[in-house]
Amino acid sequence: MTDSNHIIESAADNHIHRDDIGAKMGMWLFLFTEILLFGGLFLVYAVYRFQYPDQFHIAGMDLSTAIGTINTIILLTSSLTVALSITALQKQNKSLSIIMLSLTISLAILFMINKYFEWSGKFSAGIYPGSEDLLSRHNGEILFFGLYFVMTGLHALHVLVGIVLLSIILGMVVNKKITYDYTVKLENSGLYWHLVDLIWIFLFPLFYLIQ
Amino acid sequence: MAHTEKKHHITPYSTYIIVWLALVIFTSITVTVAGISLGTYTLLVALFIAAIKSALVINIFMHIKFDESIFKVFLILSGTTLFVIFLLTFFDFLYR
């Protein structure tokens, strides 16, 4: 952390104890707990969709395919930029890496802005968990919107965490705490960000593409 | 650095851009298909395309294809676990 620390690290370049594979393995293990967390929610979705196919269909028509598609493209592009920032840093192109990371964070914020408009639109239409309008509907529709708010909400929470994480990582790249020969922290954050993208790849057709 | 024989595989920029293009194309396909009424197949097609997209993300973006094979083992293990959980739940649900 301190200057002296940094000098020691660079002086003992080849001898500092560091285990990149171990660090990545830890990250992957964490990602699996995330897959199981969302997997459980997808399971609940699957069972109720089979139980109430028509009501899921009706409720799904209320969601905007356009907003869902735009957010899909935004997340896919942010996944690209974070991947490019890793390659850039490995090729010792620090400024490109910084630009790509900043782009990723901007796209993540854009995603959240869209989400804000989407959700506030739903709220003003009287659709939010526990609202009278929602509770007067059929069971299947209540379940659909319950799952919609929980699953896309939990996903949005992950996006927010990603914004904080990537900002910290960006600071570390700028301050040379992350360098071309020591990119594992950037790579692990990238893995987290790709997982957020991956979950959205499934959320999108299941919620926004019911026609 | 000199001691780590097999140094990092660096994915070229172009690979990432091609994968991104493919992902965008698959997204537009899935949106288009959703507009056509295919009945029960709509969901199947959507999930099939989502599976292709996630395979691209996992293999290239998440670098699984070029990393230690232990990560692949992890991935298969957790994927299988999830699949079994789904299978058992639906077995219970459908034949209750």
mmCIF file of N, CA and C in Angstrom, chain A residues 14 21 24-25 28-29 31-32 35-36 39 42-43 46-47 49-51 65 69 72-73 76-77 79-80 83-84 87-88 90-91 96 181 187 191 194-195 197-198 201-202 204-206 209 211, chain B residues 1-3 7-13 16-17 20 23-24 27 30-31 34-35 43 46-47 50-51 53-54 57-58 61-64 67-68 70-71 74-75 78 81-82 85-86 89-90 93:
data_model
loop_
_atom_site.group_PDB
_atom_site.id
_atom_site.type_symbol
_atom_site.label_atom_id
_atom_site.label_comp_id
_atom_site.label_asym_id
_atom_site.label_seq_id
_atom_site.Cartn_x
_atom_site.Cartn_y
_atom_site.Cartn_z
ATOM 1 N N ASN A 14 10.485 -11.092 -8.708
ATOM 2 C CA ASN A 14 10.303 -12.513 -8.976
ATOM 3 C C ASN A 14 10.062 -13.320 -7.712
ATOM 4 N N ILE A 21 -3.274 -18.335 -9.863
ATOM 5 C CA ILE A 21 -4.257 -19.393 -10.116
ATOM 6 C C ILE A 21 -5.144 -19.567 -8.898
ATOM 7 N N LYS A 24 -7.659 -16.823 -8.820
ATOM 8 C CA LYS A 24 -8.734 -17.035 -9.794
ATOM 9 C C LYS A 24 -9.669 -18.142 -9.344
ATOM 10 N N MET A 25 -9.084 -19.177 -8.731
ATOM 11 C CA MET A 25 -9.896 -20.290 -8.257
ATOM 12 C C MET A 25 -10.879 -19.792 -7.202
ATOM 13 N N TRP A 28 -13.664 -18.035 -8.972
ATOM 14 C CA TRP A 28 -14.609 -18.960 -9.613
ATOM 15 C C TRP A 28 -15.511 -19.621 -8.576
ATOM 16 N N LEU A 29 -14.938 -19.981 -7.429
ATOM 17 C CA LEU A 29 -15.765 -20.587 -6.372
ATOM 18 C C LEU A 29 -16.856 -19.614 -5.939
ATOM 19 N N LEU A 31 -18.111 -17.277 -7.803
ATOM 20 C CA LEU A 31 -19.084 -17.178 -8.897
ATOM 21 C C LEU A 31 -20.067 -18.350 -8.877
ATOM 22 N N PHE A 32 -19.593 -19.534 -8.450
ATOM 23 C CA PHE A 32 -20.503 -20.682 -8.395
ATOM 24 C C PHE A 32 -21.563 -20.482 -7.333
ATOM 25 N N ILE A 35 -24.036 -18.450 -9.006
ATOM 26 C CA ILE A 35 -24.852 -19.218 -9.956
ATOM 27 C C ILE A 35 -25.934 -19.989 -9.211
ATOM 28 N N LEU A 36 -25.574 -20.551 -8.048
ATOM 29 C CA LEU A 36 -26.569 -21.307 -7.289
ATOM 30 C C LEU A 36 -27.620 -20.381 -6.696
ATOM 31 N N GLY A 39 -29.627 -19.502 -9.575
ATOM 32 C CA GLY A 39 -30.206 -20.759 -10.039
ATOM 33 C C GLY A 39 -31.465 -21.105 -9.266
ATOM 34 N N PHE A 42 -34.196 -18.954 -10.583
ATOM 35 C CA PHE A 42 -34.637 -19.423 -11.899
ATOM 36 C C PHE A 42 -35.511 -20.671 -11.760
ATOM 37 N N LEU A 43 -35.182 -21.487 -10.779
ATOM 38 C CA LEU A 43 -35.958 -22.703 -10.534
ATOM 39 C C LEU A 43 -37.385 -22.338 -10.128
ATOM 40 N N ALA A 46 -39.189 -21.171 -13.140
ATOM 41 C CA ALA A 46 -39.536 -22.249 -14.064
ATOM 42 C C ALA A 46 -40.784 -22.989 -13.588
ATOM 43 N N VAL A 47 -40.818 -23.317 -12.292
ATOM 44 C CA VAL A 47 -41.958 -24.074 -11.764
ATOM 45 C C VAL A 47 -43.247 -23.266 -11.898
ATOM 46 N N ARG A 49 -43.831 -20.778 -13.925
ATOM 47 C CA ARG A 49 -44.198 -20.536 -15.314
ATOM 48 C C ARG A 49 -44.947 -21.735 -15.883
ATOM 49 N N PHE A 50 -44.548 -22.932 -15.442
ATOM 50 C CA PHE A 50 -45.257 -24.127 -15.883
ATOM 51 C C PHE A 50 -46.637 -24.210 -15.261
ATOM 52 N N GLN A 51 -46.737 -23.697 -14.039
ATOM 53 C CA GLN A 51 -48.021 -23.764 -13.348
ATOM 54 C C GLN A 51 -49.013 -22.718 -13.889
ATOM 55 N N THR A 65 -40.214 -4.649 -24.173
ATOM 56 C CA THR A 65 -39.147 -5.386 -24.867
ATOM 57 C C THR A 65 -38.031 -4.431 -25.278
ATOM 58 N N THR A 69 -34.183 -4.888 -24.457
ATOM 59 C CA THR A 69 -33.198 -5.081 -25.529
ATOM 60 C C THR A 69 -32.062 -4.072 -25.407
ATOM 61 N N THR A 72 -29.835 -5.067 -22.721
ATOM 62 C CA THR A 72 -29.035 -6.233 -23.106
ATOM 63 C C THR A 72 -27.813 -5.793 -23.904
ATOM 64 N N ILE A 73 -28.046 -4.920 -24.871
ATOM 65 C CA ILE A 73 -26.938 -4.438 -25.708
ATOM 66 C C ILE A 73 -25.921 -3.677 -24.838
ATOM 67 N N LEU A 76 -23.908 -6.253 -22.844
ATOM 68 C CA LEU A 76 -22.999 -7.010 -23.720
ATOM 69 C C LEU A 76 -21.798 -6.145 -24.087
ATOM 70 N N THR A 77 -22.068 -4.868 -24.396
ATOM 71 C CA THR A 77 -20.981 -3.969 -24.779
ATOM 72 C C THR A 77 -20.046 -3.716 -23.596
ATOM 73 N N SER A 79 -19.439 -5.776 -21.267
ATOM 74 C CA SER A 79 -18.634 -6.991 -21.131
ATOM 75 C C SER A 79 -17.455 -6.951 -22.095
ATOM 76 N N LEU A 80 -17.725 -6.452 -23.309
ATOM 77 C CA LEU A 80 -16.655 -6.322 -24.304
ATOM 78 C C LEU A 80 -15.586 -5.351 -23.799
ATOM 79 N N ALA A 83 -13.361 -6.732 -21.110
ATOM 80 C CA ALA A 83 -12.433 -7.712 -21.671
ATOM 81 C C ALA A 83 -11.304 -7.009 -22.426
ATOM 82 N N LEU A 84 -11.674 -5.966 -23.182
ATOM 83 C CA LEU A 84 -10.650 -5.218 -23.936
ATOM 84 C C LEU A 84 -9.668 -4.529 -22.988
ATOM 85 N N THR A 87 -6.966 -7.044 -22.024
ATOM 86 C CA THR A 87 -5.991 -7.234 -23.104
ATOM 87 C C THR A 87 -5.085 -6.008 -23.229
ATOM 88 N N ALA A 88 -5.690 -4.818 -23.150
ATOM 89 C CA ALA A 88 -4.907 -3.591 -23.294
ATOM 90 C C ALA A 88 -3.825 -3.511 -22.222
ATOM 91 N N GLN A 90 -2.527 -5.992 -20.506
ATOM 92 C CA GLN A 90 -1.532 -7.043 -20.718
ATOM 93 C C GLN A 90 -0.559 -6.659 -21.831
ATOM 94 N N LYS A 91 -1.068 -5.876 -22.791
ATOM 95 C CA LYS A 91 -0.188 -5.416 -23.873
ATOM 96 C C LYS A 91 0.506 -4.120 -23.488
ATOM 97 N N LEU A 96 -5.282 2.915 -22.809
ATOM 98 C CA LEU A 96 -6.435 2.273 -23.434
ATOM 99 C C LEU A 96 -7.204 1.462 -22.392
ATOM 100 N N ASP A 181 2.046 -6.895 -15.548
ATOM 101 C CA ASP A 181 2.512 -8.222 -15.144
ATOM 102 C C ASP A 181 1.789 -8.729 -13.898
ATOM 103 N N GLU A 187 -8.544 -9.087 -13.823
ATOM 104 C CA GLU A 187 -9.181 -10.247 -14.464
ATOM 105 C C GLU A 187 -10.335 -10.783 -13.622
ATOM 106 N N LEU A 191 -14.223 -11.139 -14.480
ATOM 107 C CA LEU A 191 -15.024 -12.362 -14.364
ATOM 108 C C LEU A 191 -16.352 -12.062 -13.688
ATOM 109 N N HIS A 194 -18.585 -10.274 -16.121
ATOM 110 C CA HIS A 194 -19.134 -11.178 -17.137
ATOM 111 C C HIS A 194 -20.263 -12.017 -16.562
ATOM 112 N N LEU A 195 -20.151 -12.385 -15.286
ATOM 113 C CA LEU A 195 -21.218 -13.166 -14.666
ATOM 114 C C LEU A 195 -22.505 -12.356 -14.605
ATOM 115 N N ASP A 197 -23.366 -10.122 -16.650
ATOM 116 C CA ASP A 197 -23.846 -10.149 -18.035
ATOM 117 C C ASP A 197 -24.534 -11.480 -18.335
ATOM 118 N N LEU A 198 -23.895 -12.548 -17.885
ATOM 119 C CA LEU A 198 -24.389 -13.909 -18.115
ATOM 120 C C LEU A 198 -25.787 -14.100 -17.527
ATOM 121 N N ILE A 201 -28.327 -12.433 -19.606
ATOM 122 C CA ILE A 201 -28.605 -13.152 -20.856
ATOM 123 C C ILE A 201 -29.804 -14.082 -20.673
ATOM 124 N N PHE A 202 -29.977 -14.614 -19.457
ATOM 125 C CA PHE A 202 -31.133 -15.483 -19.207
ATOM 126 C C PHE A 202 -32.349 -14.703 -18.712
ATOM 127 N N PHE A 204 -33.250 -11.756 -19.564
ATOM 128 C CA PHE A 204 -33.845 -11.016 -20.675
ATOM 129 C C PHE A 204 -34.937 -11.805 -21.420
ATOM 130 N N PRO A 205 -34.639 -13.005 -21.966
ATOM 131 C CA PRO A 205 -35.720 -13.708 -22.675
ATOM 132 C C PRO A 205 -36.848 -14.167 -21.749
ATOM 133 N N LEU A 206 -36.509 -14.475 -20.494
ATOM 134 C CA LEU A 206 -37.533 -15.021 -19.606
ATOM 135 C C LEU A 206 -38.538 -13.964 -19.155
ATOM 136 N N LEU A 209 -39.225 -11.118 -23.167
ATOM 137 C CA LEU A 209 -39.562 -11.614 -24.506
ATOM 138 C C LEU A 209 -40.778 -12.518 -24.529
ATOM 139 N N GLN A 211 -44.159 -12.915 -25.566
ATOM 140 C CA GLN A 211 -45.079 -12.162 -26.446
ATOM 141 C C GLN A 211 -46.462 -12.786 -26.456
ATOM 142 N N MET B 1 8.653 -13.348 -12.871
ATOM 143 C CA MET B 1 7.975 -13.658 -14.106
ATOM 144 C C MET B 1 8.717 -14.728 -14.898
ATOM 145 N N ALA B 2 10.027 -14.703 -14.759
ATOM 146 C CA ALA B 2 10.847 -15.616 -15.540
ATOM 147 C C ALA B 2 10.568 -17.069 -15.173
ATOM 148 N N HIS B 3 10.086 -17.247 -13.927
ATOM 149 C CA HIS B 3 9.897 -18.618 -13.451
ATOM 150 C C HIS B 3 8.600 -19.252 -13.925
ATOM 151 N N LYS B 7 3.294 -18.440 -19.654
ATOM 152 C CA LYS B 7 2.760 -17.128 -19.293
ATOM 153 C C LYS B 7 1.372 -16.951 -19.894
ATOM 154 N N HIS B 8 0.691 -15.935 -19.364
ATOM 155 C CA HIS B 8 -0.661 -15.607 -19.765
ATOM 156 C C HIS B 8 -0.929 -15.691 -21.264
ATOM 157 N N HIS B 9 -2.056 -16.289 -21.588
ATOM 158 C CA HIS B 9 -2.532 -16.203 -22.959
ATOM 159 C C HIS B 9 -3.242 -14.862 -23.102
ATOM 160 N N ILE B 10 -2.806 -14.039 -24.024
ATOM 161 C CA ILE B 10 -3.456 -12.743 -24.224
ATOM 162 C C ILE B 10 -4.419 -12.857 -25.398
ATOM 163 N N THR B 11 -5.703 -12.650 -25.109
ATOM 164 C CA THR B 11 -6.694 -12.717 -26.184
ATOM 165 C C THR B 11 -6.594 -11.455 -27.031
ATOM 166 N N PRO B 12 -6.496 -11.616 -28.365
ATOM 167 C CA PRO B 12 -6.403 -10.415 -29.217
ATOM 168 C C PRO B 12 -7.691 -9.585 -29.173
ATOM 169 N N TYR B 13 -7.558 -8.289 -29.396
ATOM 170 C CA TYR B 13 -8.734 -7.398 -29.406
ATOM 171 C C TYR B 13 -9.787 -7.913 -30.375
ATOM 172 N N TYR B 16 -12.292 -10.558 -29.234
ATOM 173 C CA TYR B 16 -13.353 -10.020 -28.378
ATOM 174 C C TYR B 16 -14.408 -9.288 -29.196
ATOM 175 N N ILE B 17 -13.943 -8.529 -30.187
ATOM 176 C CA ILE B 17 -14.898 -7.743 -30.979
ATOM 177 C C ILE B 17 -15.790 -8.660 -31.811
ATOM 178 N N TRP B 20 -18.334 -10.181 -29.520
ATOM 179 C CA TRP B 20 -19.346 -9.164 -29.191
ATOM 180 C C TRP B 20 -20.354 -9.019 -30.337
ATOM 181 N N LEU B 23 -22.656 -11.875 -30.297
ATOM 182 C CA LEU B 23 -23.626 -11.745 -29.203
ATOM 183 C C LEU B 23 -24.752 -10.781 -29.575
ATOM 184 N N VAL B 24 -24.379 -9.678 -30.236
ATOM 185 C CA VAL B 24 -25.391 -8.698 -30.639
ATOM 186 C C VAL B 24 -26.314 -9.296 -31.700
ATOM 187 N N THR B 27 -28.675 -11.624 -30.118
ATOM 188 C CA THR B 27 -29.710 -10.872 -29.402
ATOM 189 C C THR B 27 -30.798 -10.414 -30.364
ATOM 190 N N THR B 30 -32.959 -13.358 -31.332
ATOM 191 C CA THR B 30 -33.884 -13.788 -30.284
ATOM 192 C C THR B 30 -35.053 -12.807 -30.141
ATOM 193 N N VAL B 31 -34.781 -11.514 -30.335
ATOM 194 C CA VAL B 31 -35.862 -10.529 -30.255
ATOM 195 C C VAL B 31 -36.816 -10.705 -31.448
ATOM 196 N N ALA B 34 -38.929 -13.829 -31.049
ATOM 197 C CA ALA B 34 -39.961 -13.652 -30.026
ATOM 198 C C ALA B 34 -41.199 -12.964 -30.614
ATOM 199 N N GLY B 35 -40.987 -12.142 -31.658
ATOM 200 C CA GLY B 35 -42.099 -11.440 -32.287
ATOM 201 C C GLY B 35 -42.971 -12.368 -33.122
ATOM 202 N N LEU B 43 -40.184 -20.326 -26.372
ATOM 203 C CA LEU B 43 -39.358 -20.408 -25.171
ATOM 204 C C LEU B 43 -38.109 -21.252 -25.426
ATOM 205 N N ALA B 46 -35.649 -19.320 -27.498
ATOM 206 C CA ALA B 46 -35.034 -18.271 -26.681
ATOM 207 C C ALA B 46 -33.979 -18.851 -25.746
ATOM 208 N N LEU B 47 -34.298 -19.988 -25.128
ATOM 209 C CA LEU B 47 -33.342 -20.585 -24.192
ATOM 210 C C LEU B 47 -32.137 -21.156 -24.922
ATOM 211 N N ALA B 50 -29.971 -18.266 -25.719
ATOM 212 C CA ALA B 50 -29.323 -17.818 -24.478
ATOM 213 C C ALA B 50 -28.166 -18.750 -24.115
ATOM 214 N N ALA B 51 -28.353 -20.062 -24.378
ATOM 215 C CA ALA B 51 -27.289 -21.028 -24.074
ATOM 216 C C ALA B 51 -26.071 -20.787 -24.972
ATOM 217 N N LYS B 53 -25.248 -17.937 -26.363
ATOM 218 C CA LYS B 53 -24.630 -16.681 -25.927
ATOM 219 C C LYS B 53 -23.788 -16.896 -24.667
ATOM 220 N N SER B 54 -24.334 -17.682 -23.718
ATOM 221 C CA SER B 54 -23.556 -17.863 -22.490
ATOM 222 C C SER B 54 -22.307 -18.693 -22.748
ATOM 223 N N VAL B 57 -19.778 -16.224 -23.934
ATOM 224 C CA VAL B 57 -19.274 -15.386 -22.830
ATOM 225 C C VAL B 57 -18.329 -16.185 -21.954
ATOM 226 N N ILE B 58 -18.728 -17.412 -21.592
ATOM 227 C CA ILE B 58 -17.908 -18.210 -20.670
ATOM 228 C C ILE B 58 -16.573 -18.582 -21.319
ATOM 229 N N PHE B 61 -14.974 -14.501 -23.294
ATOM 230 C CA PHE B 61 -14.878 -13.366 -22.375
ATOM 231 C C PHE B 61 -14.320 -13.801 -21.017
ATOM 232 N N MET B 62 -14.835 -14.919 -20.510
ATOM 233 C CA MET B 62 -14.389 -15.364 -19.189
ATOM 234 C C MET B 62 -13.138 -16.242 -19.284
ATOM 235 N N HIS B 63 -12.649 -16.415 -20.520
ATOM 236 C CA HIS B 63 -11.327 -16.985 -20.720
ATOM 237 C C HIS B 63 -11.214 -18.463 -20.352
ATOM 238 N N ILE B 64 -12.340 -19.115 -20.117
ATOM 239 C CA ILE B 64 -12.316 -20.512 -19.678
ATOM 240 C C ILE B 64 -11.578 -21.407 -20.678
ATOM 241 N N ASP B 67 -7.821 -21.107 -19.959
ATOM 242 C CA ASP B 67 -7.328 -21.192 -18.590
ATOM 243 C C ASP B 67 -7.043 -22.631 -18.177
ATOM 244 N N GLU B 68 -6.588 -22.767 -16.936
ATOM 245 C CA GLU B 68 -6.331 -24.089 -16.361
ATOM 246 C C GLU B 68 -7.590 -24.949 -16.479
ATOM 247 N N ILE B 70 -8.724 -27.042 -14.504
ATOM 248 C CA ILE B 70 -9.442 -27.214 -13.238
ATOM 249 C C ILE B 70 -10.686 -26.334 -13.198
ATOM 250 N N PHE B 71 -10.611 -25.150 -13.850
ATOM 251 C CA PHE B 71 -11.774 -24.255 -13.853
ATOM 252 C C PHE B 71 -12.923 -24.854 -14.660
ATOM 253 N N PHE B 74 -14.590 -27.330 -12.450
ATOM 254 C CA PHE B 74 -15.461 -26.588 -11.527
ATOM 255 C C PHE B 74 -16.783 -26.248 -12.200
ATOM 256 N N LEU B 75 -16.648 -25.708 -13.400
ATOM 257 C CA LEU B 75 -17.813 -25.199 -14.117
ATOM 258 C C LEU B 75 -18.790 -26.332 -14.436
ATOM 259 N N SER B 78 -20.554 -27.466 -11.186
ATOM 260 C CA SER B 78 -21.634 -26.609 -10.686
ATOM 261 C C SER B 78 -22.811 -26.603 -11.651
ATOM 262 N N THR B 81 -24.673 -29.791 -11.049
ATOM 263 C CA THR B 81 -25.424 -29.669 -9.794
ATOM 264 C C THR B 81 -26.740 -28.945 -10.037
ATOM 265 N N LEU B 82 -26.642 -27.815 -10.718
ATOM 266 C CA LEU B 82 -27.832 -27.013 -10.987
ATOM 267 C C LEU B 82 -28.830 -27.803 -11.825
ATOM 268 N N ILE B 85 -30.606 -30.373 -9.741
ATOM 269 C CA ILE B 85 -31.608 -29.725 -8.887
ATOM 270 C C ILE B 85 -32.876 -29.433 -9.696
ATOM 271 N N PHE B 86 -32.690 -28.927 -10.923
ATOM 272 C CA PHE B 86 -33.840 -28.640 -11.788
ATOM 273 C C PHE B 86 -34.601 -29.925 -12.118
ATOM 274 N N THR B 89 -36.496 -31.316 -9.098
ATOM 275 C CA THR B 89 -37.646 -30.479 -8.766
ATOM 276 C C THR B 89 -38.779 -30.719 -9.753
ATOM 277 N N PHE B 90 -38.436 -30.797 -11.045
ATOM 278 C CA PHE B 90 -39.489 -30.981 -12.037
ATOM 279 C C PHE B 90 -40.076 -32.388 -11.988
ATOM 280 N N PHE B 93 -42.458 -32.049 -9.291
ATOM 281 C CA PHE B 93 -43.554 -31.152 -9.681
ATOM 282 C C PHE B 93 -44.522 -31.822 -10.656
#
